GROMACS .gro file of C-alpha atoms in nm:
model
  183
    1MET     CA    1  -1.087  -0.946   1.543
    2ALA     CA    2  -0.938  -0.949   1.221
    3ILE     CA    3  -0.596  -1.024   1.103
    4VAL     CA    4  -0.550  -0.709   0.869
    5ASP     CA    5  -0.843  -0.396   0.860
    6PRO     CA    6  -0.766  -0.281   0.538
    7ALA     CA    7  -1.037   0.030   0.586
    8LYS     CA    8  -0.771   0.134   0.902
    9THR     CA    9  -0.500   0.216   0.583
   10TRP     CA   10  -0.716   0.529   0.484
   11GLU     CA   11  -0.925   0.601   0.784
   12PRO     CA   12  -0.670   0.820   0.942
   13LEU     CA   13  -0.659   1.016   0.630
   14GLU     CA   14  -1.027   1.027   0.655
   15GLN     CA   15  -1.039   1.203   0.966
   16ARG     CA   16  -0.780   1.442   0.903
   17LEU     CA   17  -0.971   1.530   0.600
   18ALA     CA   18  -1.301   1.576   0.785
   19VAL     CA   19  -1.129   1.851   1.008
   20THR     CA   20  -0.871   1.998   0.733
   21THR     CA   21  -0.999   2.352   0.618
   22ASN     CA   22  -0.652   2.388   0.363
   23GLU     CA   23  -0.838   2.329   0.095
   24ARG     CA   24  -0.461   2.222  -0.146
   25HIS     CA   25  -0.445   1.961   0.183
   26ARG     CA   26  -0.795   1.896   0.140
   27GLN     CA   27  -0.714   1.788  -0.241
   28VAL     CA   28  -0.351   1.612  -0.170
   29LEU     CA   29  -0.484   1.420   0.115
   30SER     CA   30  -0.805   1.328  -0.155
   31ILE     CA   31  -0.611   1.158  -0.347
   32VAL     CA   32  -0.390   0.984  -0.111
   33ILE     CA   33  -0.749   0.796  -0.010
   34GLU     CA   34  -0.857   0.743  -0.364
   35HIS     CA   35  -0.509   0.520  -0.465
   36MET     CA   36  -0.526   0.376  -0.123
   37LYS     CA   37  -0.863   0.219  -0.193
   38ALA     CA   38  -0.799   0.179  -0.521
   39GLU     CA   39  -0.552  -0.056  -0.406
   40ALA     CA   40  -0.766  -0.233  -0.133
   41GLU     CA   41  -0.977  -0.304  -0.454
   42PRO     CA   42  -0.735  -0.354  -0.607
   43ASP     CA   43  -0.860  -0.156  -0.940
   44LEU     CA   44  -0.576  -0.104  -1.136
   45ASP     CA   45  -0.725   0.171  -1.358
   46GLY     CA   46  -0.818   0.339  -1.040
   47LEU     CA   47  -0.435   0.367  -0.926
   48MET     CA   48  -0.310   0.488  -1.260
   49ARG     CA   49  -0.612   0.767  -1.278
   50THR     CA   50  -0.459   0.886  -0.934
   51LEU     CA   51  -0.059   0.921  -1.060
   52VAL     CA   52   0.075   1.171  -1.353
   53ALA     CA   53   0.178   1.110  -1.663
   54GLU     CA   54   0.530   1.018  -1.580
   55PRO     CA   55   0.491   0.909  -1.219
   56ASP     CA   56   0.862   0.857  -1.032
   57TYR     CA   57   0.841   0.618  -0.804
   58HIS     CA   58   1.165   0.561  -0.536
   59PHE     CA   59   1.134   0.200  -0.325
   60TRP     CA   60   1.405   0.247  -0.123
   61ASN     CA   61   1.642  -0.082  -0.054
   62ALA     CA   62   1.965  -0.206   0.070
   63GLY     CA   63   2.071   0.215  -0.030
   64GLN     CA   64   1.929   0.093  -0.402
   65ASP     CA   65   1.659   0.282  -0.575
   66VAL     CA   66   1.447   0.028  -0.676
   67GLY     CA   67   1.123   0.187  -0.799
   68PRO     CA   68   0.940   0.182  -1.077
   69LYS     CA   69   0.987   0.467  -1.317
   70GLY     CA   70   0.822   0.632  -1.588
   71TRP     CA   71   0.413   0.517  -1.693
   72ALA     CA   72   0.479   0.197  -1.861
   73GLY     CA   73   0.694   0.073  -1.538
   74VAL     CA   74   0.438   0.223  -1.310
   75HIS     CA   75   0.175   0.020  -1.429
   76ASP     CA   76   0.375  -0.262  -1.510
   77TYR     CA   77   0.424  -0.297  -1.123
   78TYR     CA   78   0.076  -0.226  -1.067
   79ALA     CA   79  -0.062  -0.473  -1.273
   80ALA     CA   80   0.197  -0.758  -1.081
   81PHE     CA   81   0.076  -0.610  -0.775
   82VAL     CA   82  -0.250  -0.654  -0.833
   83ALA     CA   83  -0.192  -1.036  -1.007
   84SER     CA   84   0.042  -1.092  -0.676
   85LYS     CA   85  -0.312  -1.105  -0.445
   86SER     CA   86  -0.123  -0.926  -0.215
   87ASN     CA   87  -0.383  -0.626  -0.196
   88ILE     CA   88  -0.522  -0.732   0.142
   89LEU     CA   89  -0.329  -0.512   0.372
   90GLU     CA   90  -0.342  -0.293   0.666
   91PHE     CA   91  -0.097   0.019   0.708
   92ALA     CA   92  -0.154   0.083   1.091
   93LEU     CA   93  -0.017   0.452   1.093
   94ASP     CA   94   0.142   0.618   1.371
   95ARG     CA   95   0.180   0.946   1.236
   96LEU     CA   96   0.076   1.138   0.935
   97LEU     CA   97   0.177   1.468   0.788
   98VAL     CA   98   0.024   1.668   0.534
   99ASP     CA   99   0.162   2.009   0.361
  100ASP     CA  100   0.056   2.152   0.035
  101ASP     CA  101   0.298   1.899  -0.162
  102CYS     CA  102   0.309   1.597   0.028
  103VAL     CA  103   0.091   1.345   0.252
  104VAL     CA  104   0.416   1.157   0.449
  105THR     CA  105   0.230   0.845   0.628
  106GLU     CA  106   0.482   0.630   0.881
  107GLY     CA  107   0.359   0.270   1.018
  108TYR     CA  108   0.338  -0.073   1.029
  109LEU     CA  109   0.236  -0.237   0.692
  110LYS     CA  110   0.097  -0.583   0.739
  111GLN     CA  111   0.034  -0.740   0.450
  112ILE     CA  112  -0.090  -1.110   0.334
  113TYR     CA  113   0.057  -1.265   0.098
  114PRO     CA  114   0.068  -1.598  -0.049
  115GLY     CA  115   0.363  -1.784  -0.014
  116ALA     CA  116   0.461  -1.898  -0.374
  117TYR     CA  117   0.435  -1.453  -0.436
  118ALA     CA  118   0.665  -1.430  -0.093
  119ALA     CA  119   0.933  -1.651  -0.169
  120GLN     CA  120   0.920  -1.486  -0.551
  121ILE     CA  121   0.964  -1.104  -0.397
  122GLY     CA  122   1.267  -1.243  -0.157
  123ILE     CA  123   1.058  -1.279   0.169
  124PRO     CA  124   1.161  -1.585   0.351
  125VAL     CA  125   0.833  -1.862   0.387
  126ASP     CA  126   0.862  -2.210   0.416
  127ASP     CA  127   0.593  -2.351   0.257
  128PRO     CA  128   0.496  -2.138  -0.064
  129ASP     CA  129   0.133  -2.286  -0.086
  130ALA     CA  130   0.031  -2.126   0.264
  131ASP     CA  131  -0.069  -1.815   0.263
  132TYR     CA  132   0.201  -1.564   0.530
  133LEU     CA  133   0.074  -1.211   0.760
  134ILE     CA  134   0.362  -1.073   0.663
  135THR     CA  135   0.485  -0.694   0.844
  136PHE     CA  136   0.756  -0.396   0.779
  137ARG     CA  137   0.802  -0.072   0.945
  138GLN     CA  138   0.720   0.186   0.662
  139LEU     CA  139   0.738   0.508   0.578
  140LEU     CA  140   0.619   0.674   0.276
  141LEU     CA  141   0.657   1.026   0.079
  142TRP     CA  142   0.342   1.086  -0.110
  143PRO     CA  143   0.456   1.415  -0.333
  144VAL     CA  144   0.166   1.574  -0.534
  145ASP     CA  145   0.160   1.810  -0.794
  146ALA     CA  146   0.015   2.125  -0.839
  147ASN     CA  147  -0.288   1.932  -1.042
  148GLY     CA  148  -0.362   1.716  -0.757
  149LEU     CA  149  -0.213   1.402  -0.882
  150ILE     CA  150   0.065   1.198  -0.710
  151VAL     CA  151   0.402   1.242  -0.857
  152GLY     CA  152   0.552   0.852  -0.701
  153GLU     CA  153   0.579   0.715  -0.395
  154ASP     CA  154   0.928   0.716  -0.158
  155SER     CA  155   0.921   0.418   0.001
  156TYR     CA  156   1.186   0.352   0.337
  157HIS     CA  157   1.109   0.028   0.479
  158SER     CA  158   1.284  -0.205   0.763
  159GLY     CA  159   1.259  -0.535   0.610
  160PRO     CA  160   1.054  -0.794   0.761
  161VAL     CA  161   0.995  -0.809   1.155
  162GLU     CA  162   0.716  -1.077   1.141
  163VAL     CA  163   0.670  -1.303   0.839
  164ARG     CA  164   0.398  -1.542   1.030
  165LYS     CA  165   0.211  -1.862   0.856
  166LEU     CA  166  -0.124  -1.825   0.874
  167SER     CA  167  -0.415  -2.108   0.924
  168PHE     CA  168  -0.663  -2.098   0.704
  169ASP     CA  169  -0.884  -2.004   0.981
  170GLU     CA  170  -0.698  -1.730   0.996
  171LEU     CA  171  -0.777  -1.547   0.681
  172PRO     CA  172  -1.065  -1.263   0.610
  173SER     CA  173  -1.298  -1.380   0.353
  174GLU     CA  174  -1.228  -1.088   0.098
  175TYR     CA  175  -0.850  -1.300   0.054
  176VAL     CA  176  -1.020  -1.619   0.052
  177GLU     CA  177  -1.229  -1.516  -0.232
  178LEU     CA  178  -0.951  -1.394  -0.395
  179VAL     CA  179  -0.673  -1.639  -0.348
  180HIS     CA  180  -0.880  -1.953  -0.293
  181PRO     CA  181  -1.232  -1.919  -0.446
  182ALA     CA  182  -1.309  -2.287  -0.496
  183VAL     CA  183  -1.305  -2.350  -0.124
   0.00000   0.00000   0.00000
């Protein structure tokens, strides 16, 4: 069994989409699915195409909003995300809510991080050359505008609930190709 399965991130949304008859709800679900798949690629241009002209992200950390703001801020955030090679992730959803203006997802976000990047963003790791599975409990609100584009993300998370060093044999092939291509 794979440590993470990126497809599990959007499969619950695709399952909901398959049984949803409300056209607005279908539009809202579809843009979030498109965004999730662009993150998994990673496809910076694809990510940015899912967003309004001036997106507004709210990442709540210790009572402070540290999310990127505006086109340039969000573009820089996603460019760093793509460069970090931490896009191999699975958001195992426990809850999915959809209305005319928002998708709400809640569950455990499991993400593989290069150790150096994990340390850079404040995750406690003991070996910057190792690879880590980092798990967070996360709630995400995905507001969507009248034109069907994502306005931003409102993210609430627990901080790491698990930080586990991975052996090379545990790493998914797509991660190895991305982070350790010479091996």
